[in-house]
């Protein structure tokens, strides 16, 4: 959908990433380059290693082999906290919300790395504390307004519907002011209307300058929104290219979509 | 319940001041010295339970070793005041810092442990502290303990009498609540709660979980140390057996009964457990059976405790989905 920019600046790069769990090659020699301004799709059948790959990118797993670079900096061995400090934000496939905190508080935690006040600031209510709290509240409310959860700010996150919980996760990730946003199946559990709204929201974010990487099974979503797509199967990279290339690649078709007319229908 | 809450939120300041005023006149109204002593115990254990609640209830760590930190505070106070004549009011923060250091020592090697494994380590640490207190005779007096701990100065009042010592406990309790309330409503408190709720998500948002867990442990230990420091002159004589794991479990029982993750819970728990302990004295050791029954009943019927909200992570991790009202949806778009 988004046009190929002429000068493509690499933002997140994976070089020869492998992750083995014993004999299982969950991710096997995968290279990837996400450039500034991309909506980068990662697709593949269940168990293809997509989420594992995301976990490697965000420091939750350390790869068996290979390196991850972010803005030219090696982040391979960094802890998830340190990766988040580099402003790489992510959401989770099976929702890891702070369920018993309100929506607003959830988003406020996203502002953690952008504020500094420590315990003594909090006890004495120093100017630093007041500035931080004001900033956190203002920023969180702004994000909630934008994502359409403003009315639910005082609801416990766990009380929301599944689709809305996904939005809270995205809101929380946005609070980091991420340079890149990694979304793990954001449309899972959403109805078609919600999916469409989410797709538009992601495109709007992209238009605002956010770089987005997304794992998604909804082909309509991926083919219409992403400008680059990485296809994984059994931990191996099949192809990295534009939606058009992915659609026409026979290997992708046979590995992922199956063969025959049905696959063709699905893509369209 | 919601009516009570609404009323509370509306008149919060006045209500809290009223409660504080009532607590202030209490020792003058209640003339029987024994009852004032009970009131002192309630305040003491309310703060101690609060300090444990700061760990267990907010960052979700399962600490069972609060008696150890309590002991550190008491011994620091006893040793420094009897040997070097250090002023009690100076010793309060010093005891806290000592206990916090020990808290850090316990926290650092256990950062990767969770749940029952952390409980076992903290339980062990508490026992180690007690055994050190029992065997390190030249410093702690061994089994004989430390006698004649000087009574603190309080505006020339005779703190020998519980009637006046009561105000020291009240002061510490109120200070604890004020400070903890502020910490919890800050970036630090949110980080603690996020660790309780979901550690991986907290990490992915840049919360340095190891740092905040250690800080949380130190915070809880600090207040346990402060309470210990206030406890030593109150009883005038300390020895190791006062700090056995029984004390630790007693405090744990208070927060389980009262409600973890709330500021009110430990206070209620302390009241209930202390009143039960004193009123059931005629049953001797059988009262522990009654405790056990109460704790089991609580875990079963109301795992979030008396003060705990039904929408708490401690309510068995279940969330009752209520239809969310969309009020004012149009005005905010």
PDB file of N, CA, C and O in Angstrom, chain A residues 60 80-81 84-85 90 92 96 98-101 108-109 112-113 115-119 122-125 129 133 136 150-152 156 158-160 165 172 176, chain B residues 179 182-183 185-188 190-194 197-198 200-209 212 215 219 311-313 319-321 324 326 328-329 332:
ATOM      1  N   UNK A  60      14.009 -11.043  24.535  1.00  0.00           N
ATOM      2  CA  UNK A  60      13.471 -12.042  25.464  1.00  0.00           C
ATOM      3  C   UNK A  60      14.247 -13.347  25.307  1.00  0.00           C
ATOM      4  O   UNK A  60      14.550 -14.015  26.283  1.00  0.00           O
ATOM      5  N   UNK A  80      15.557  -7.551  27.708  1.00  0.00           N
ATOM      6  CA  UNK A  80      14.343  -6.906  27.194  1.00  0.00           C
ATOM      7  C   UNK A  80      14.205  -5.459  27.665  1.00  0.00           C
ATOM      8  O   UNK A  80      13.730  -4.599  26.918  1.00  0.00           O
ATOM      9  N   UNK A  81      14.616  -5.196  28.924  1.00  0.00           N
ATOM     10  CA  UNK A  81      14.512  -3.833  29.454  1.00  0.00           C
ATOM     11  C   UNK A  81      15.376  -2.887  28.638  1.00  0.00           C
ATOM     12  O   UNK A  81      14.952  -1.791  28.272  1.00  0.00           O
ATOM     13  N   UNK A  84      13.937  -2.202  25.298  1.00  0.00           N
ATOM     14  CA  UNK A  84      12.839  -1.232  25.403  1.00  0.00           C
ATOM     15  C   UNK A  84      13.382   0.186  25.549  1.00  0.00           C
ATOM     16  O   UNK A  84      12.801   1.133  25.024  1.00  0.00           O
ATOM     17  N   UNK A  85      14.487   0.320  26.256  1.00  0.00           N
ATOM     18  CA  UNK A  85      15.108   1.650  26.421  1.00  0.00           C
ATOM     19  C   UNK A  85      15.550   2.221  25.078  1.00  0.00           C
ATOM     20  O   UNK A  85      15.624   3.427  24.899  1.00  0.00           O
ATOM     21  N   UNK A  90       6.767  -3.511  21.778  1.00  0.00           N
ATOM     22  CA  UNK A  90       6.109  -4.672  21.200  1.00  0.00           C
ATOM     23  C   UNK A  90       4.789  -4.960  21.901  1.00  0.00           C
ATOM     24  O   UNK A  90       4.530  -4.485  23.004  1.00  0.00           O
ATOM     25  N   UNK A  92       2.055  -8.494  22.565  1.00  0.00           N
ATOM     26  CA  UNK A  92       2.201  -9.937  22.698  1.00  0.00           C
ATOM     27  C   UNK A  92       1.040 -10.665  22.039  1.00  0.00           C
ATOM     28  O   UNK A  92      -0.080 -10.160  22.008  1.00  0.00           O
ATOM     29  N   UNK A  96      -0.396  -9.779  27.211  1.00  0.00           N
ATOM     30  CA  UNK A  96       0.197  -9.723  28.533  1.00  0.00           C
ATOM     31  C   UNK A  96      -0.067  -8.354  29.140  1.00  0.00           C
ATOM     32  O   UNK A  96       0.831  -7.559  29.316  1.00  0.00           O
ATOM     33  N   UNK A  98      -1.532  -5.757  32.136  1.00  0.00           N
ATOM     34  CA  UNK A  98      -1.632  -5.688  33.583  1.00  0.00           C
ATOM     35  C   UNK A  98      -3.120  -5.666  33.885  1.00  0.00           C
ATOM     36  O   UNK A  98      -3.742  -4.615  33.999  1.00  0.00           O
ATOM     37  N   UNK A  99      -3.697  -6.855  34.009  1.00  0.00           N
ATOM     38  CA  UNK A  99      -5.148  -6.990  33.996  1.00  0.00           C
ATOM     39  C   UNK A  99      -5.851  -6.288  35.136  1.00  0.00           C
ATOM     40  O   UNK A  99      -6.972  -5.844  34.994  1.00  0.00           O
ATOM     41  N   UNK A 100      -5.190  -6.232  36.282  1.00  0.00           N
ATOM     42  CA  UNK A 100      -5.879  -5.659  37.441  1.00  0.00           C
ATOM     43  C   UNK A 100      -5.472  -4.204  37.675  1.00  0.00           C
ATOM     44  O   UNK A 100      -5.630  -3.675  38.748  1.00  0.00           O
ATOM     45  N   UNK A 101      -4.927  -3.593  36.658  1.00  0.00           N
ATOM     46  CA  UNK A 101      -4.685  -2.162  36.717  1.00  0.00           C
ATOM     47  C   UNK A 101      -5.635  -1.518  35.716  1.00  0.00           C
ATOM     48  O   UNK A 101      -6.060  -2.158  34.761  1.00  0.00           O
ATOM     49  N   UNK A 108       0.323   4.302  31.561  1.00  0.00           N
ATOM     50  CA  UNK A 108       1.298   5.065  32.338  1.00  0.00           C
ATOM     51  C   UNK A 108       2.605   4.280  32.507  1.00  0.00           C
ATOM     52  O   UNK A 108       3.685   4.869  32.526  1.00  0.00           O
ATOM     53  N   UNK A 109       2.496   2.975  32.665  1.00  0.00           N
ATOM     54  CA  UNK A 109       3.720   2.184  32.805  1.00  0.00           C
ATOM     55  C   UNK A 109       4.548   2.269  31.531  1.00  0.00           C
ATOM     56  O   UNK A 109       5.777   2.242  31.570  1.00  0.00           O
ATOM     57  N   UNK A 112       7.237   4.731  31.577  1.00  0.00           N
ATOM     58  CA  UNK A 112       8.270   4.532  32.608  1.00  0.00           C
ATOM     59  C   UNK A 112       9.651   5.011  32.169  1.00  0.00           C
ATOM     60  O   UNK A 112      10.320   5.730  32.890  1.00  0.00           O
ATOM     61  N   UNK A 113      10.058   4.614  30.970  1.00  0.00           N
ATOM     62  CA  UNK A 113      11.432   4.940  30.562  1.00  0.00           C
ATOM     63  C   UNK A 113      11.586   6.405  30.199  1.00  0.00           C
ATOM     64  O   UNK A 113      12.691   6.894  30.057  1.00  0.00           O
ATOM     65  N   UNK A 115      10.447   8.849  32.054  1.00  0.00           N
ATOM     66  CA  UNK A 115      10.456   9.648  33.273  1.00  0.00           C
ATOM     67  C   UNK A 115      11.566   9.138  34.181  1.00  0.00           C
ATOM     68  O   UNK A 115      12.108   8.063  33.984  1.00  0.00           O
ATOM     69  N   UNK A 116      11.893   9.968  35.162  1.00  0.00           N
ATOM     70  CA  UNK A 116      13.070   9.636  35.961  1.00  0.00           C
ATOM     71  C   UNK A 116      12.818   9.592  37.453  1.00  0.00           C
ATOM     72  O   UNK A 116      13.671   9.150  38.206  1.00  0.00           O
ATOM     73  N   UNK A 117      11.682  10.115  37.918  1.00  0.00           N
ATOM     74  CA  UNK A 117      11.550  10.342  39.351  1.00  0.00           C
ATOM     75  C   UNK A 117      11.752   9.057  40.138  1.00  0.00           C
ATOM     76  O   UNK A 117      11.269   7.995  39.755  1.00  0.00           O
ATOM     77  N   UNK A 118      12.482   9.154  41.243  1.00  0.00           N
ATOM     78  CA  UNK A 118      12.739   7.979  42.065  1.00  0.00           C
ATOM     79  C   UNK A 118      11.874   8.026  43.315  1.00  0.00           C
ATOM     80  O   UNK A 118      10.980   8.860  43.444  1.00  0.00           O
ATOM     81  N   UNK A 119      12.146   7.110  44.225  1.00  0.00           N
ATOM     82  CA  UNK A 119      11.324   6.973  45.411  1.00  0.00           C
ATOM     83  C   UNK A 119      11.310   8.247  46.260  1.00  0.00           C
ATOM     84  O   UNK A 119      10.275   8.638  46.783  1.00  0.00           O
ATOM     85  N   UNK A 122       9.102  10.811  44.968  1.00  0.00           N
ATOM     86  CA  UNK A 122       7.705  10.477  45.221  1.00  0.00           C
ATOM     87  C   UNK A 122       7.320  10.806  46.655  1.00  0.00           C
ATOM     88  O   UNK A 122       6.228  11.315  46.914  1.00  0.00           O
ATOM     89  N   UNK A 123       8.220  10.524  47.597  1.00  0.00           N
ATOM     90  CA  UNK A 123       7.893  10.750  49.006  1.00  0.00           C
ATOM     91  C   UNK A 123       7.789  12.255  49.286  1.00  0.00           C
ATOM     92  O   UNK A 123       6.881  12.706  49.977  1.00  0.00           O
ATOM     93  N   UNK A 124       8.713  13.027  48.714  1.00  0.00           N
ATOM     94  CA  UNK A 124       8.754  14.456  49.017  1.00  0.00           C
ATOM     95  C   UNK A 124       7.959  15.305  48.031  1.00  0.00           C
ATOM     96  O   UNK A 124       7.867  16.510  48.193  1.00  0.00           O
ATOM     97  N   UNK A 125       7.401  14.645  47.011  1.00  0.00           N
ATOM     98  CA  UNK A 125       6.685  15.364  45.951  1.00  0.00           C
ATOM     99  C   UNK A 125       7.532  16.523  45.399  1.00  0.00           C
ATOM    100  O   UNK A 125       7.097  17.674  45.384  1.00  0.00           O
ATOM    101  N   UNK A 129       9.088  15.013  40.468  1.00  0.00           N
ATOM    102  CA  UNK A 129       7.952  14.102  40.573  1.00  0.00           C
ATOM    103  C   UNK A 129       6.719  14.713  39.930  1.00  0.00           C
ATOM    104  O   UNK A 129       6.032  14.072  39.143  1.00  0.00           O
ATOM    105  N   UNK A 133       4.745  13.217  36.761  1.00  0.00           N
ATOM    106  CA  UNK A 133       3.362  12.755  36.860  1.00  0.00           C
ATOM    107  C   UNK A 133       2.482  13.491  35.863  1.00  0.00           C
ATOM    108  O   UNK A 133       1.639  12.896  35.208  1.00  0.00           O
ATOM    109  N   UNK A 136       3.285  12.157  32.435  1.00  0.00           N
ATOM    110  CA  UNK A 136       2.765  10.799  32.271  1.00  0.00           C
ATOM    111  C   UNK A 136       1.260  10.803  32.046  1.00  0.00           C
ATOM    112  O   UNK A 136       0.760  10.164  31.123  1.00  0.00           O
ATOM    113  N   UNK A 150     -10.422   6.422  25.531  1.00  0.00           N
ATOM    114  CA  UNK A 150     -10.460   7.465  26.556  1.00  0.00           C
ATOM    115  C   UNK A 150     -11.575   7.209  27.569  1.00  0.00           C
ATOM    116  O   UNK A 150     -11.392   7.390  28.767  1.00  0.00           O
ATOM    117  N   UNK A 151     -12.720   6.734  27.062  1.00  0.00           N
ATOM    118  CA  UNK A 151     -13.854   6.513  27.962  1.00  0.00           C
ATOM    119  C   UNK A 151     -13.622   5.359  28.917  1.00  0.00           C
ATOM    120  O   UNK A 151     -14.312   5.228  29.907  1.00  0.00           O
ATOM    121  N   UNK A 152     -12.672   4.525  28.574  1.00  0.00           N
ATOM    122  CA  UNK A 152     -12.443   3.334  29.392  1.00  0.00           C
ATOM    123  C   UNK A 152     -11.229   3.488  30.281  1.00  0.00           C
ATOM    124  O   UNK A 152     -10.698   2.516  30.773  1.00  0.00           O
ATOM    125  N   UNK A 156     -10.802  -1.509  34.613  1.00  0.00           N
ATOM    126  CA  UNK A 156      -9.699  -2.459  34.721  1.00  0.00           C
ATOM    127  C   UNK A 156      -9.473  -3.094  33.357  1.00  0.00           C
ATOM    128  O   UNK A 156     -10.416  -3.483  32.674  1.00  0.00           O
ATOM    129  N   UNK A 158      -8.506  -5.886  32.432  1.00  0.00           N
ATOM    130  CA  UNK A 158      -9.016  -7.242  32.269  1.00  0.00           C
ATOM    131  C   UNK A 158     -10.512  -7.306  32.034  1.00  0.00           C
ATOM    132  O   UNK A 158     -11.041  -8.329  31.628  1.00  0.00           O
ATOM    133  N   UNK A 159     -11.208  -6.212  32.298  1.00  0.00           N
ATOM    134  CA  UNK A 159     -12.653  -6.198  32.105  1.00  0.00           C
ATOM    135  C   UNK A 159     -13.065  -5.888  30.678  1.00  0.00           C
ATOM    136  O   UNK A 159     -14.236  -5.999  30.336  1.00  0.00           O
ATOM    137  N   UNK A 160     -12.121  -5.454  29.866  1.00  0.00           N
ATOM    138  CA  UNK A 160     -12.456  -5.064  28.504  1.00  0.00           C
ATOM    139  C   UNK A 160     -12.598  -6.290  27.611  1.00  0.00           C
ATOM    140  O   UNK A 160     -12.139  -7.380  27.938  1.00  0.00           O
ATOM    141  N   UNK A 165      -8.694  -5.083  24.596  1.00  0.00           N
ATOM    142  CA  UNK A 165      -7.461  -5.381  25.326  1.00  0.00           C
ATOM    143  C   UNK A 165      -6.254  -5.286  24.395  1.00  0.00           C
ATOM    144  O   UNK A 165      -5.189  -4.822  24.778  1.00  0.00           O
ATOM    145  N   UNK A 172      -0.188   1.014  25.191  1.00  0.00           N
ATOM    146  CA  UNK A 172       0.911   0.898  26.143  1.00  0.00           C
ATOM    147  C   UNK A 172       2.251   0.950  25.412  1.00  0.00           C
ATOM    148  O   UNK A 172       3.194   1.595  25.857  1.00  0.00           O
ATOM    149  N   UNK A 176       5.851   4.326  24.796  1.00  0.00           N
ATOM    150  CA  UNK A 176       7.318   4.323  24.774  1.00  0.00           C
ATOM    151  C   UNK A 176       7.860   5.293  23.728  1.00  0.00           C
ATOM    152  O   UNK A 176       9.066   5.488  23.654  1.00  0.00           O
TER     153      UNK A 176
ATOM    154  N   UNK B 179       3.935   7.779  53.658  1.00  0.00           N
ATOM    155  CA  UNK B 179       5.041   7.559  52.722  1.00  0.00           C
ATOM    156  C   UNK B 179       4.684   6.476  51.716  1.00  0.00           C
ATOM    157  O   UNK B 179       4.857   6.646  50.503  1.00  0.00           O
ATOM    158  N   UNK B 182       2.302   7.550  49.056  1.00  0.00           N
ATOM    159  CA  UNK B 182       2.938   8.374  48.030  1.00  0.00           C
ATOM    160  C   UNK B 182       3.783   7.538  47.080  1.00  0.00           C
ATOM    161  O   UNK B 182       3.753   7.752  45.866  1.00  0.00           O
ATOM    162  N   UNK B 183       4.525   6.600  47.648  1.00  0.00           N
ATOM    163  CA  UNK B 183       5.388   5.770  46.793  1.00  0.00           C
ATOM    164  C   UNK B 183       4.535   4.954  45.819  1.00  0.00           C
ATOM    165  O   UNK B 183       4.854   4.842  44.634  1.00  0.00           O
ATOM    166  N   UNK B 185       1.701   5.604  44.600  1.00  0.00           N
ATOM    167  CA  UNK B 185       1.057   6.388  43.553  1.00  0.00           C
ATOM    168  C   UNK B 185       2.086   7.090  42.685  1.00  0.00           C
ATOM    169  O   UNK B 185       1.841   8.169  42.175  1.00  0.00           O
ATOM    170  N   UNK B 186       3.237   6.510  42.570  1.00  0.00           N
ATOM    171  CA  UNK B 186       4.280   7.139  41.757  1.00  0.00           C
ATOM    172  C   UNK B 186       4.769   6.129  40.718  1.00  0.00           C
ATOM    173  O   UNK B 186       4.280   5.012  40.632  1.00  0.00           O
ATOM    174  N   UNK B 187       5.741   6.564  39.987  1.00  0.00           N
ATOM    175  CA  UNK B 187       6.362   5.733  38.969  1.00  0.00           C
ATOM    176  C   UNK B 187       6.912   4.432  39.588  1.00  0.00           C
ATOM    177  O   UNK B 187       6.780   3.355  39.013  1.00  0.00           O
ATOM    178  N   UNK B 188       7.484   4.567  40.787  1.00  0.00           N
ATOM    179  CA  UNK B 188       8.068   3.405  41.456  1.00  0.00           C
ATOM    180  C   UNK B 188       6.980   2.401  41.823  1.00  0.00           C
ATOM    181  O   UNK B 188       7.093   1.201  41.548  1.00  0.00           O
ATOM    182  N   UNK B 190       4.015   2.072  40.544  1.00  0.00           N
ATOM    183  CA  UNK B 190       3.450   1.466  39.336  1.00  0.00           C
ATOM    184  C   UNK B 190       4.370   0.374  38.815  1.00  0.00           C
ATOM    185  O   UNK B 190       3.906  -0.671  38.360  1.00  0.00           O
ATOM    186  N   UNK B 191       5.671   0.622  38.887  1.00  0.00           N
ATOM    187  CA  UNK B 191       6.619  -0.393  38.422  1.00  0.00           C
ATOM    188  C   UNK B 191       6.485  -1.651  39.273  1.00  0.00           C
ATOM    189  O   UNK B 191       6.461  -2.765  38.749  1.00  0.00           O
ATOM    190  N   UNK B 192       6.350  -1.494  40.588  1.00  0.00           N
ATOM    191  CA  UNK B 192       6.176  -2.660  41.463  1.00  0.00           C
ATOM    192  C   UNK B 192       4.940  -3.437  41.062  1.00  0.00           C
ATOM    193  O   UNK B 192       4.971  -4.654  40.910  1.00  0.00           O
ATOM    194  N   UNK B 193       3.833  -2.711  40.909  1.00  0.00           N
ATOM    195  CA  UNK B 193       2.576  -3.395  40.612  1.00  0.00           C
ATOM    196  C   UNK B 193       2.654  -4.079  39.247  1.00  0.00           C
ATOM    197  O   UNK B 193       2.157  -5.181  39.063  1.00  0.00           O
ATOM    198  N   UNK B 194       3.339  -3.433  38.305  1.00  0.00           N
ATOM    199  CA  UNK B 194       3.447  -4.055  36.986  1.00  0.00           C
ATOM    200  C   UNK B 194       4.226  -5.367  37.076  1.00  0.00           C
ATOM    201  O   UNK B 194       3.940  -6.308  36.339  1.00  0.00           O
ATOM    202  N   UNK B 197       1.858  -7.932  38.252  1.00  0.00           N
ATOM    203  CA  UNK B 197       0.852  -8.298  37.259  1.00  0.00           C
ATOM    204  C   UNK B 197       1.435  -9.139  36.127  1.00  0.00           C
ATOM    205  O   UNK B 197       0.846 -10.133  35.732  1.00  0.00           O
ATOM    206  N   UNK B 198       2.533  -8.722  35.570  1.00  0.00           N
ATOM    207  CA  UNK B 198       3.111  -9.456  34.451  1.00  0.00           C
ATOM    208  C   UNK B 198       4.551  -9.022  34.241  1.00  0.00           C
ATOM    209  O   UNK B 198       4.823  -7.947  33.721  1.00  0.00           O
ATOM    210  N   UNK B 200       7.015 -10.196  32.302  1.00  0.00           N
ATOM    211  CA  UNK B 200       7.552 -10.088  30.944  1.00  0.00           C
ATOM    212  C   UNK B 200       7.089  -8.786  30.298  1.00  0.00           C
ATOM    213  O   UNK B 200       7.872  -8.067  29.676  1.00  0.00           O
ATOM    214  N   UNK B 201       5.813  -8.477  30.497  1.00  0.00           N
ATOM    215  CA  UNK B 201       5.298  -7.237  29.909  1.00  0.00           C
ATOM    216  C   UNK B 201       6.005  -6.040  30.527  1.00  0.00           C
ATOM    217  O   UNK B 201       6.361  -5.095  29.819  1.00  0.00           O
ATOM    218  N   UNK B 202       6.232  -6.083  31.837  1.00  0.00           N
ATOM    219  CA  UNK B 202       6.922  -4.972  32.497  1.00  0.00           C
ATOM    220  C   UNK B 202       8.306  -4.783  31.878  1.00  0.00           C
ATOM    221  O   UNK B 202       8.717  -3.667  31.569  1.00  0.00           O
ATOM    222  N   UNK B 203       8.997  -5.895  31.667  1.00  0.00           N
ATOM    223  CA  UNK B 203      10.327  -5.808  31.052  1.00  0.00           C
ATOM    224  C   UNK B 203      10.251  -5.219  29.660  1.00  0.00           C
ATOM    225  O   UNK B 203      11.070  -4.392  29.278  1.00  0.00           O
ATOM    226  N   UNK B 204       9.253  -5.658  28.914  1.00  0.00           N
ATOM    227  CA  UNK B 204       9.167  -5.203  27.525  1.00  0.00           C
ATOM    228  C   UNK B 204       8.838  -3.714  27.455  1.00  0.00           C
ATOM    229  O   UNK B 204       8.955  -3.104  26.405  1.00  0.00           O
ATOM    230  N   UNK B 205       8.419  -3.140  28.580  1.00  0.00           N
ATOM    231  CA  UNK B 205       8.165  -1.705  28.599  1.00  0.00           C
ATOM    232  C   UNK B 205       9.323  -0.958  29.249  1.00  0.00           C
ATOM    233  O   UNK B 205       9.217   0.227  29.558  1.00  0.00           O
ATOM    234  N   UNK B 206      10.406  -1.666  29.486  1.00  0.00           N
ATOM    235  CA  UNK B 206      11.605  -0.988  29.968  1.00  0.00           C
ATOM    236  C   UNK B 206      11.703  -0.861  31.472  1.00  0.00           C
ATOM    237  O   UNK B 206      12.547  -0.133  31.972  1.00  0.00           O
ATOM    238  N   UNK B 207      10.847  -1.566  32.216  1.00  0.00           N
ATOM    239  CA  UNK B 207      10.954  -1.544  33.674  1.00  0.00           C
ATOM    240  C   UNK B 207      12.066  -2.506  34.087  1.00  0.00           C
ATOM    241  O   UNK B 207      11.989  -3.695  33.771  1.00  0.00           O
ATOM    242  N   UNK B 208      13.084  -1.964  34.744  1.00  0.00           N
ATOM    243  CA  UNK B 208      14.189  -2.848  35.160  1.00  0.00           C
ATOM    244  C   UNK B 208      13.718  -3.662  36.346  1.00  0.00           C
ATOM    245  O   UNK B 208      13.853  -3.249  37.499  1.00  0.00           O
ATOM    246  N   UNK B 209      13.177  -4.840  36.047  1.00  0.00           N
ATOM    247  CA  UNK B 209      12.498  -5.608  37.089  1.00  0.00           C
ATOM    248  C   UNK B 209      13.439  -5.971  38.232  1.00  0.00           C
ATOM    249  O   UNK B 209      13.031  -5.935  39.388  1.00  0.00           O
ATOM    250  N   UNK B 212      13.828  -2.943  40.506  1.00  0.00           N
ATOM    251  CA  UNK B 212      12.633  -2.596  41.266  1.00  0.00           C
ATOM    252  C   UNK B 212      12.260  -3.673  42.280  1.00  0.00           C
ATOM    253  O   UNK B 212      11.710  -3.369  43.333  1.00  0.00           O
ATOM    254  N   UNK B 215      14.608  -3.018  45.129  1.00  0.00           N
ATOM    255  CA  UNK B 215      14.168  -1.796  45.811  1.00  0.00           C
ATOM    256  C   UNK B 215      12.955  -2.096  46.684  1.00  0.00           C
ATOM    257  O   UNK B 215      12.853  -1.631  47.822  1.00  0.00           O
ATOM    258  N   UNK B 219      12.647  -1.693  50.604  1.00  0.00           N
ATOM    259  CA  UNK B 219      11.622  -0.816  51.182  1.00  0.00           C
ATOM    260  C   UNK B 219      10.867  -1.539  52.299  1.00  0.00           C
ATOM    261  O   UNK B 219      10.714  -1.005  53.402  1.00  0.00           O
ATOM    262  N   UNK B 311     -12.036  -7.283  42.581  1.00  0.00           N
ATOM    263  CA  UNK B 311     -11.322  -7.239  41.315  1.00  0.00           C
ATOM    264  C   UNK B 311      -9.820  -7.152  41.577  1.00  0.00           C
ATOM    265  O   UNK B 311      -9.139  -6.296  41.080  1.00  0.00           O
ATOM    266  N   UNK B 312      -9.339  -8.052  42.400  1.00  0.00           N
ATOM    267  CA  UNK B 312      -7.916  -8.008  42.724  1.00  0.00           C
ATOM    268  C   UNK B 312      -7.257  -9.229  42.121  1.00  0.00           C
ATOM    269  O   UNK B 312      -7.891 -10.264  41.919  1.00  0.00           O
ATOM    270  N   UNK B 313      -5.973  -9.108  41.844  1.00  0.00           N
ATOM    271  CA  UNK B 313      -5.237 -10.230  41.284  1.00  0.00           C
ATOM    272  C   UNK B 313      -5.238 -11.378  42.281  1.00  0.00           C
ATOM    273  O   UNK B 313      -5.062 -12.535  41.939  1.00  0.00           O
ATOM    274  N   UNK B 319     -11.478 -12.690  36.755  1.00  0.00           N
ATOM    275  CA  UNK B 319     -12.050 -11.355  36.624  1.00  0.00           C
ATOM    276  C   UNK B 319     -13.491 -11.532  36.208  1.00  0.00           C
ATOM    277  O   UNK B 319     -13.808 -12.347  35.340  1.00  0.00           O
ATOM    278  N   UNK B 320     -14.376 -10.828  36.909  1.00  0.00           N
ATOM    279  CA  UNK B 320     -15.777 -10.917  36.515  1.00  0.00           C
ATOM    280  C   UNK B 320     -16.018  -9.856  35.465  1.00  0.00           C
ATOM    281  O   UNK B 320     -15.801  -8.678  35.707  1.00  0.00           O
ATOM    282  N   UNK B 321     -16.417 -10.288  34.324  1.00  0.00           N
ATOM    283  CA  UNK B 321     -16.602  -9.297  33.267  1.00  0.00           C
ATOM    284  C   UNK B 321     -17.976  -8.664  33.410  1.00  0.00           C
ATOM    285  O   UNK B 321     -19.002  -9.328  33.311  1.00  0.00           O
ATOM    286  N   UNK B 324     -19.482  -3.000  30.242  1.00  0.00           N
ATOM    287  CA  UNK B 324     -18.918  -1.674  30.455  1.00  0.00           C
ATOM    288  C   UNK B 324     -19.883  -0.639  29.912  1.00  0.00           C
ATOM    289  O   UNK B 324     -20.354  -0.749  28.783  1.00  0.00           O
ATOM    290  N   UNK B 326     -20.946   2.840  28.445  1.00  0.00           N
ATOM    291  CA  UNK B 326     -20.279   3.832  27.586  1.00  0.00           C
ATOM    292  C   UNK B 326     -20.889   5.179  27.823  1.00  0.00           C
ATOM    293  O   UNK B 326     -21.637   5.696  27.013  1.00  0.00           O
ATOM    294  N   UNK B 328     -20.968   9.099  28.068  1.00  0.00           N
ATOM    295  CA  UNK B 328     -20.249  10.240  27.500  1.00  0.00           C
ATOM    296  C   UNK B 328     -19.373   9.863  26.332  1.00  0.00           C
ATOM    297  O   UNK B 328     -18.393  10.514  26.051  1.00  0.00           O
ATOM    298  N   UNK B 329     -19.744   8.792  25.666  1.00  0.00           N
ATOM    299  CA  UNK B 329     -18.901   8.322  24.576  1.00  0.00           C
ATOM    300  C   UNK B 329     -18.869   9.340  23.447  1.00  0.00           C
ATOM    301  O   UNK B 329     -17.847   9.558  22.828  1.00  0.00           O
ATOM    302  N   UNK B 332     -16.547  12.510  23.854  1.00  0.00           N
ATOM    303  CA  UNK B 332     -15.094  12.341  23.728  1.00  0.00           C
ATOM    304  C   UNK B 332     -14.694  11.700  22.411  1.00  0.00           C
ATOM    305  O   UNK B 332     -13.525  11.535  22.140  1.00  0.00           O
TER     306      UNK B 332
END
